[in-house]
Short mmCIF file of C-alpha atoms in Angstrom, two decimals:
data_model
loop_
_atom_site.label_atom_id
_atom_site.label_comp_id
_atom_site.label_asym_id
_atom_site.label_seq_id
_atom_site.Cartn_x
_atom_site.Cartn_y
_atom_site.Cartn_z
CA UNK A 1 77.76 38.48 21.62
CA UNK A 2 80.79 41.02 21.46
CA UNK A 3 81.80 39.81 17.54
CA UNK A 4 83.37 42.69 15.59
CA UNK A 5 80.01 42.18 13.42
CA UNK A 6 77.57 42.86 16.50
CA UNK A 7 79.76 45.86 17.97
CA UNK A 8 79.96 47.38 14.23
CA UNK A 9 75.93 47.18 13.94
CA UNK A 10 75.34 48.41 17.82
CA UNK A 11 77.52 51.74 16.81
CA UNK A 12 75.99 52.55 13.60
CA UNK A 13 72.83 51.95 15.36
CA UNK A 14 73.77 54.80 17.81
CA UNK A 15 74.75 57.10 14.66
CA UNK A 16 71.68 56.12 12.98
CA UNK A 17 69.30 56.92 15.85
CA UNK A 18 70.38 60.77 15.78
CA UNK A 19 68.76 61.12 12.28
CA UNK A 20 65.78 58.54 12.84
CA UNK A 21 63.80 59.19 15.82
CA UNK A 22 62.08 56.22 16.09
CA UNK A 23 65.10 54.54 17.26
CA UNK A 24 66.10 56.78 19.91
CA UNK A 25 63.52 54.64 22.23
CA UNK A 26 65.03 51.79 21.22
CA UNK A 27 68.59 53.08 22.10
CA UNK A 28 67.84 54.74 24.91
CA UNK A 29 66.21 51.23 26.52
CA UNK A 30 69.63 49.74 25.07
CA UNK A 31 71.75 52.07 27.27
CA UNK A 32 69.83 51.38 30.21
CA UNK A 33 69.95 47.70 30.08
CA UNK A 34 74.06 48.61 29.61
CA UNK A 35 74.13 50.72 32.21
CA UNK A 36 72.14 48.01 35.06
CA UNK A 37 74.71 45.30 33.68
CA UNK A 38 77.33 47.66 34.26
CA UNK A 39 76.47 48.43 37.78
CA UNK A 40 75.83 44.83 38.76
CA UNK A 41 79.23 43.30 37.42
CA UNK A 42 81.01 46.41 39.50
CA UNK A 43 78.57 45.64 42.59
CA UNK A 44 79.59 41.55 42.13
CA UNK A 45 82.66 42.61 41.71
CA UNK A 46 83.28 44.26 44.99
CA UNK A 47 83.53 47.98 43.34
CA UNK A 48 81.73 50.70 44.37
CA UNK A 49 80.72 54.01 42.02
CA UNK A 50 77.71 56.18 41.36
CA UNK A 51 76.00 57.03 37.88
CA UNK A 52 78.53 59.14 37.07
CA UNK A 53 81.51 56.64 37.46
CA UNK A 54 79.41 54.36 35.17
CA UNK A 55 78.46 56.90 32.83
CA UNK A 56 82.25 57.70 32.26
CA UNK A 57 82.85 53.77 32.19
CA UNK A 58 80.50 53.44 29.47
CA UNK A 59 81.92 56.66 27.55
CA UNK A 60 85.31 55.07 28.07
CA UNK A 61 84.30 52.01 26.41
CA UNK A 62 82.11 53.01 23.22
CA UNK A 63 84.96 55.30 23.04
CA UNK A 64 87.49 52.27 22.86
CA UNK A 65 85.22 50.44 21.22
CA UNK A 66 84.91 52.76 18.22
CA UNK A 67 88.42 53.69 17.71
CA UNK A 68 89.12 50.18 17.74
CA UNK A 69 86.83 49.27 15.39
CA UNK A 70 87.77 52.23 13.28
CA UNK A 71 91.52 51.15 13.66
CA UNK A 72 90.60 47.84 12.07
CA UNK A 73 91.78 46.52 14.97
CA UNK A 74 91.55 42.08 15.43
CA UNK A 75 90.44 41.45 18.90
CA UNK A 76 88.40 44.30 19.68
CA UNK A 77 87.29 43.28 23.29
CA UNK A 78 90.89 43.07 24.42
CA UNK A 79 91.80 46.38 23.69
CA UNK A 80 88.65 47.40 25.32
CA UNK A 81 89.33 45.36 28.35
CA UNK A 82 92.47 46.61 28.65
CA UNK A 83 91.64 50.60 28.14
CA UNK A 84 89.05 49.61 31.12
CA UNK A 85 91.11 48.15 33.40
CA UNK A 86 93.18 50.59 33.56
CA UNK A 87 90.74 53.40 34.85
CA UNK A 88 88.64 50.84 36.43
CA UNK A 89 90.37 51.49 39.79
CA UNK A 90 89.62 55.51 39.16
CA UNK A 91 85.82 55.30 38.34
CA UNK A 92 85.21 51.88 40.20
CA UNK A 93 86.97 51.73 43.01
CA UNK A 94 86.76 48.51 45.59
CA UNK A 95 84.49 49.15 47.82
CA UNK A 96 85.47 49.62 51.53
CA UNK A 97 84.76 46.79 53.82
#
């Protein structure tokens, strides 16, 4: 569910979870599950990269995500998906064959 409501709650989640530890756990499982679905639409994808590509591919998008969101901006997952595909090819690249 990428509604404007969900991706507003997930953020302040992340902001909240610096003052309440208790939720870092939860966060930190959060990002992990992220990062696996991450790797596995790049690897089904035919794109290769290593942690580090996906950590900036993640950065890139709460980044997006947040300005959009702060922007009041309508359709927030096609300015994400835009911002991504265009360093997509830098961080992801397809994979040689």
């Amino acid at each position: 569910d990428t509604s404007r409501e969900r991706l507003t709650c997930r953020f302040e989640s992340v902001v909240l979870s610096a003052r309440v530890p208790r939720l870092q756990q939860v966060l930190i499982d959060h990002r992990n599950t992220l990062r696996n679905t991450h790797f596995e639409v790049l690897e089904k994808s035919g794109r290769s990269t290593d942690p580090s590509g996906i950590e900036q591919l993640m950065a890139v998008e709460d980044g997006v995500v947040i300005g959009a969101l702060a922007d009041s901006v309508e359709d927030v997952v096609k300015v994400t998906r835009t911002a991504l595909s265009e360093v997509i090819d830098q961080l992801a690249p397809v994979a040689a064959v």
